[in-house]
Coordinates of C-alpha atoms (C1' of nucleotides) in Angstrom, one line a residue:
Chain A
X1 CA 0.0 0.0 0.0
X2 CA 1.4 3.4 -0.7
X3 CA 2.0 6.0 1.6
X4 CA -0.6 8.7 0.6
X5 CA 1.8 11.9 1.1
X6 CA 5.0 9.7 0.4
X7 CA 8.1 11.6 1.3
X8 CA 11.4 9.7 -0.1
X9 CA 10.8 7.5 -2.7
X10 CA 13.7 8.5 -4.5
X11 CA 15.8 6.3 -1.4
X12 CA 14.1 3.0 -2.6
X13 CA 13.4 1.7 -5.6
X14 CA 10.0 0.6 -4.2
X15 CA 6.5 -1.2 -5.3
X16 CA 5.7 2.1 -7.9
X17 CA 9.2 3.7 -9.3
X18 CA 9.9 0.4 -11.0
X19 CA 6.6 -0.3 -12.5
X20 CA 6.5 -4.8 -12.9
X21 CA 6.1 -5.4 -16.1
X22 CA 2.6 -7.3 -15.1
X23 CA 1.3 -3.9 -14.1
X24 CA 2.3 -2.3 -17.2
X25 CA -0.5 -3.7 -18.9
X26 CA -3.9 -2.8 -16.8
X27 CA -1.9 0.8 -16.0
X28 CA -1.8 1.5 -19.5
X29 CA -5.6 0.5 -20.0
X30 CA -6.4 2.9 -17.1
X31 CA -4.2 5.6 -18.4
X32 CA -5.7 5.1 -21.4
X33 CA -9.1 5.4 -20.9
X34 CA -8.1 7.9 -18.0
X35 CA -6.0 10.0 -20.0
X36 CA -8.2 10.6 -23.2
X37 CA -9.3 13.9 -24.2
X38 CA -12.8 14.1 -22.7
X39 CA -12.9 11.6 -19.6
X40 CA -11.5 13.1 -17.0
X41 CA -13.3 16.4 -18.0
X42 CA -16.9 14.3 -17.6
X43 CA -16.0 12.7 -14.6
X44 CA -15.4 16.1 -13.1
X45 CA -18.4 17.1 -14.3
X46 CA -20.4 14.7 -12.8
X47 CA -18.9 14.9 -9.3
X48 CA -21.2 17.5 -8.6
X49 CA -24.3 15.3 -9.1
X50 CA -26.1 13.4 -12.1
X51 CA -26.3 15.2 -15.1
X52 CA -28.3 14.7 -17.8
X53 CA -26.7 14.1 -21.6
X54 CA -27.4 18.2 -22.8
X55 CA -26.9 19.3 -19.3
X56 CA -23.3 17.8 -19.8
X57 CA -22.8 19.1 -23.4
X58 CA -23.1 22.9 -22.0
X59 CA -21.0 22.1 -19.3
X60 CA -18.4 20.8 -21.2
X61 CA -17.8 23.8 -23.4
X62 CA -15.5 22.4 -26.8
X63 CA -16.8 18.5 -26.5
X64 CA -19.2 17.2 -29.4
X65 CA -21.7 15.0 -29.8
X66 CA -20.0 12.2 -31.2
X67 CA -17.2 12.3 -28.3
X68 CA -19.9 12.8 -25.1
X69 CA -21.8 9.6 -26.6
X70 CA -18.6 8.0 -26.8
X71 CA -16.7 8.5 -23.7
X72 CA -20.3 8.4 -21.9
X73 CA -20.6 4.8 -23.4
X74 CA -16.9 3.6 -22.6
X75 CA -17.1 5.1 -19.0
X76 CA -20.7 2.9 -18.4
X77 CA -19.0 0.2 -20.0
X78 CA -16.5 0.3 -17.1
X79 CA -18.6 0.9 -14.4
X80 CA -17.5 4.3 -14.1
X81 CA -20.7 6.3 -14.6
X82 CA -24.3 4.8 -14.6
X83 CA -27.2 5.9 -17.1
X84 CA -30.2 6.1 -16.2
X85 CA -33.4 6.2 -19.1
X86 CA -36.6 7.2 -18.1
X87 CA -39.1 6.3 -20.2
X88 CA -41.0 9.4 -20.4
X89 CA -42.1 12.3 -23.0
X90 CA -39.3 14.0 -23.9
X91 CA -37.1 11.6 -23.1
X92 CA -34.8 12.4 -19.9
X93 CA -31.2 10.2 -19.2
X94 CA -29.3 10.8 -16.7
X95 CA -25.7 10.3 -15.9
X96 CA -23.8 9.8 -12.4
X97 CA -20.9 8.7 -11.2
X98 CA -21.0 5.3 -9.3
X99 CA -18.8 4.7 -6.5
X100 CA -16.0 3.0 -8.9
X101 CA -16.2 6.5 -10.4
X102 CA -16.2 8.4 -7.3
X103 CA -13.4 7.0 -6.5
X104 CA -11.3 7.9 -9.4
X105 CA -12.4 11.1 -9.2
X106 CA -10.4 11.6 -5.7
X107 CA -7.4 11.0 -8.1
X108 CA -8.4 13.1 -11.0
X109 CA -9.4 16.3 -8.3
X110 CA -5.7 16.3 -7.1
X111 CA -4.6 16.1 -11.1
X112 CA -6.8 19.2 -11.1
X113 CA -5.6 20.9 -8.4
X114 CA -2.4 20.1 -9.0
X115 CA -2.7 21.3 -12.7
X116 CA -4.4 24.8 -11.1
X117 CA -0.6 25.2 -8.8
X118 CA 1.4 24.5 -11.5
X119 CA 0.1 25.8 -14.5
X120 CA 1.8 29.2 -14.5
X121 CA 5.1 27.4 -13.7
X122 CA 4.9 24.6 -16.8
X123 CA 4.1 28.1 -18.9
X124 CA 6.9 29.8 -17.7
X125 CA 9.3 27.4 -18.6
X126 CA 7.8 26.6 -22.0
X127 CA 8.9 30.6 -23.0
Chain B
X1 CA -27.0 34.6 -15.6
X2 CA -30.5 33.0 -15.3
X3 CA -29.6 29.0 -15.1
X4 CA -32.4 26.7 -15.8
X5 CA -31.3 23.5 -13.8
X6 CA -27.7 23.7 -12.5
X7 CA -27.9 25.8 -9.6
X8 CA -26.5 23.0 -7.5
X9 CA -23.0 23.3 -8.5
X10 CA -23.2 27.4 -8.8
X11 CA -23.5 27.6 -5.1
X12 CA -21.5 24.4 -4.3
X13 CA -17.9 25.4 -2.3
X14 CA -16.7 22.1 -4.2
X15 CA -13.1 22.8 -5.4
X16 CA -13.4 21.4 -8.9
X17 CA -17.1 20.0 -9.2
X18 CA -17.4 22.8 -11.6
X19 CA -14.8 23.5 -13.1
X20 CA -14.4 27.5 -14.2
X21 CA -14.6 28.3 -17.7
X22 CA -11.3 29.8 -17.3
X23 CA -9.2 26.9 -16.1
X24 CA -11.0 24.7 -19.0
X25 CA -8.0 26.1 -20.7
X26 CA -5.2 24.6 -18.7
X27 CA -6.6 21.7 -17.6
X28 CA -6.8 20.3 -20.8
X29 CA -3.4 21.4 -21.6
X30 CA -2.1 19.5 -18.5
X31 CA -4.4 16.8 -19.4
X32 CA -3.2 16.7 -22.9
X33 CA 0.4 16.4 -21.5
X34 CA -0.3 13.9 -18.7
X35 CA -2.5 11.6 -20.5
X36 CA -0.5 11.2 -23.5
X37 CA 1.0 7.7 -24.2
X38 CA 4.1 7.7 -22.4
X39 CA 4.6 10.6 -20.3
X40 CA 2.8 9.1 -17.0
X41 CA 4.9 5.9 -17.8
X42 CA 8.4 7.9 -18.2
X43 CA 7.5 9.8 -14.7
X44 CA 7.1 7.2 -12.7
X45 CA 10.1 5.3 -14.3
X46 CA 11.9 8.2 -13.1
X47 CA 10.8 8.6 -10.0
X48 CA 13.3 5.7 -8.3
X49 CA 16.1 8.1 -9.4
X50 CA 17.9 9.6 -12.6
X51 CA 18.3 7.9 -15.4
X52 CA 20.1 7.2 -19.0
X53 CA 18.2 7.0 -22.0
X54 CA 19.0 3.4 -22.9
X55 CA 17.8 2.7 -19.0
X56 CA 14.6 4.5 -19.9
X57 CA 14.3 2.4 -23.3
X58 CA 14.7 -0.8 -21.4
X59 CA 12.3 0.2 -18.1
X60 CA 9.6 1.0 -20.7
X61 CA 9.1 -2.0 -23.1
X62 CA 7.2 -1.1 -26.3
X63 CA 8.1 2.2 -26.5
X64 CA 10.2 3.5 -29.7
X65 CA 12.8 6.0 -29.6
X66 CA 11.2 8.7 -31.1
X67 CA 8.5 8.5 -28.7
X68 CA 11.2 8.5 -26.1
X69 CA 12.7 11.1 -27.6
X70 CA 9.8 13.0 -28.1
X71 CA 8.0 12.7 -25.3
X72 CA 11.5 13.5 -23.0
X73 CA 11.6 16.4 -24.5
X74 CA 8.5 17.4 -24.0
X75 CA 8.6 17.1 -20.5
X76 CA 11.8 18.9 -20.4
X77 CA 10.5 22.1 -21.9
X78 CA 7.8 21.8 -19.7
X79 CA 10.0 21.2 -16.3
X80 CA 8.9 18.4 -15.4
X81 CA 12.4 16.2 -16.1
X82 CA 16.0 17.7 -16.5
X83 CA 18.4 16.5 -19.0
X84 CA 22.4 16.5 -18.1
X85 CA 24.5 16.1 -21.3
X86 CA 28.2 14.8 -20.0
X87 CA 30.5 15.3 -22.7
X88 CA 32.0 12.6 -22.8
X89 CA 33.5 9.1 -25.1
X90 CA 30.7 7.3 -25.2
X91 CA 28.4 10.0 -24.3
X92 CA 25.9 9.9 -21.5
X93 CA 23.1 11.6 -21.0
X94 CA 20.5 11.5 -17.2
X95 CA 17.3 12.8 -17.0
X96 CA 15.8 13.0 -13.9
X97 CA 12.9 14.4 -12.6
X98 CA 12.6 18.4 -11.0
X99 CA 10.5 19.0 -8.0
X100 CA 7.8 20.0 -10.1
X101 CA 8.1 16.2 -11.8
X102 CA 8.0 15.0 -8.5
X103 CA 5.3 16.4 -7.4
X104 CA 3.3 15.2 -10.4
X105 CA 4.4 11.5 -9.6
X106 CA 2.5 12.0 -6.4
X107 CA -0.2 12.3 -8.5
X108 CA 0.6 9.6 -10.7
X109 CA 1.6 7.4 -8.1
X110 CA -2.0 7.9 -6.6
X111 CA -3.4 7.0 -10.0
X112 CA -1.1 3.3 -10.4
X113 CA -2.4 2.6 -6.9
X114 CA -6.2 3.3 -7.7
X115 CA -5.7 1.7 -11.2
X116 CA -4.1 -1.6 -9.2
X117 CA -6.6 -1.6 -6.7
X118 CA -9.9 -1.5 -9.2
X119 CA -8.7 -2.8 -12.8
X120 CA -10.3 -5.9 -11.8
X121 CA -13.8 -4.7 -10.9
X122 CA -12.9 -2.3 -14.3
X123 CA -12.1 -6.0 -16.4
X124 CA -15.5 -7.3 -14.5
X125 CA -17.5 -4.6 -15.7
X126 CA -16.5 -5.0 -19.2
X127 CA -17.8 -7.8 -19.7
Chain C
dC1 C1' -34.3 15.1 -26.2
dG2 C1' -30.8 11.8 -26.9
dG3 C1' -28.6 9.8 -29.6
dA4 C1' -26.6 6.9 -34.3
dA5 C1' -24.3 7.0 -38.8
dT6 C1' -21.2 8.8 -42.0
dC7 C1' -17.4 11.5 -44.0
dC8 C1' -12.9 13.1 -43.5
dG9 C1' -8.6 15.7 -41.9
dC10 C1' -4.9 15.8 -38.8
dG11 C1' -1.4 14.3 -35.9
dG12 C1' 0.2 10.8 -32.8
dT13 C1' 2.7 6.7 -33.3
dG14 C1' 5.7 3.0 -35.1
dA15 C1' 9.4 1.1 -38.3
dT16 C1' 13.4 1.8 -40.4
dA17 C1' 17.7 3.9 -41.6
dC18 C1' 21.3 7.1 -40.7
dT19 C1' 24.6 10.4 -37.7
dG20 C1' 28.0 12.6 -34.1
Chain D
dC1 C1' 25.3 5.8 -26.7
dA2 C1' 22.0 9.0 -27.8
dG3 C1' 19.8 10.6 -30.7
dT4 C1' 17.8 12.7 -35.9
dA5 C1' 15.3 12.0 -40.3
dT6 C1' 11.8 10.3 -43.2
dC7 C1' 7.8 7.6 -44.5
dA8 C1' 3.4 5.7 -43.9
dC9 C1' -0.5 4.2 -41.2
dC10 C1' -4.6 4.6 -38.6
dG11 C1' -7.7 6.0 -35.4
dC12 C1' -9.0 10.1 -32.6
dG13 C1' -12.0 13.5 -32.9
dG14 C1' -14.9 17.4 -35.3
dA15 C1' -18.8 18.5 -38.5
dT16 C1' -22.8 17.2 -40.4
dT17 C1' -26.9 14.7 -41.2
dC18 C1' -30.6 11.5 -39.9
dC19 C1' -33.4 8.5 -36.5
dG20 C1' -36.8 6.9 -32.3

DNA sequence: CGGAATCCGCGGTGATACTG
DNA sequence: CAGTATCACCGCGGATTCCG
């Protein structure tokens, strides 16, 4: 189990600075799905409560249909969100994040924080 | 602004729930950098200590040199590794990771722990 | 309203060969 | 050893149109 603030990992080459090669494989499915242009941005999204597919669109400013349908869909497909159809007139679904998703959330918040530190720094050392 | 439905997150003190229009912008330029194929990979292969390019090559199977190359660089110009050129027969080049690096693997590291402790139940779902 | 289907460009990515 | 250069692929992702 990693330490969650871990202070010298640089001492040890420990369980996550030399990544096994059997972990290799699921971390670059995470990272993958993780890491692609529109998921993290939905799953942010979300945290704040279901959502309903238009709802998301305008929250998402840039994303379009095609990609909210399909990042919606792979997400589900992983037990990341749920979606929820109610068979009414008009037609309301609704989107939320399920525990699974919750919990990567936690990660992608401190990615997000970390990102709103940092920023200016990364930028100042592009110039 | 007159909001029809979302006035949940408008008033929530959440930190990133809703994400500001006006981070949108970094976010996805961190996200872009993070989540590319290899970056995630190269910082946490760094993260046990400094390292020579044929090291990297070897610690990360499948990936080519000019995505090594490439993606190095990248990080480089963004501060998140150093490069240290000795000039020397044969030559021999480290990169190792800067604090700000570091403090990214943090993240990272976070994110290989969440993705070994749920890429089953991920795998399950998919199915 | 909530999608599905189609077309298509761009660039991320790999393979290979060459250089200092 | 540590790259650079060039070519070619292919799939991500945007725009548009149509469907239940």
């Amino acid at each position: 189990m990693q330490d969650s603030a871990g202070t010298a990992m640089a001492a040890s080459a420990g369980p996550c600075a030399s990544i096994p090669a059997e972990h290799m494989d699921f971390i670059r499915q995470v990272l993958d799905r993780v890491g692609d242009k529109w998921s993290m941005l939905i799953v942010a999204a979300l945290a704040s409560g279901p959502m309903r597919y238009t709802d998301l669109q305008r929250q998402i400013p840039g994303i379009s249909q095609r990609m909210l349908t399909h990042t919606l869909r792979q997400l589900t497909e992983d037990g990341l969100t749920s979606r929820t159809a109610y068979a009414e007139v008009p037609p309301r679904v609704e989107y939320a994040l399920t525990p699974l998703g919750g919990g990567l959330y936690e990660i992608v918040k401190q990615l997000i924080g970390w990102a709103a530190d940092h920023h200016h720094e990364i930028r100042a050392n592009r110039s």
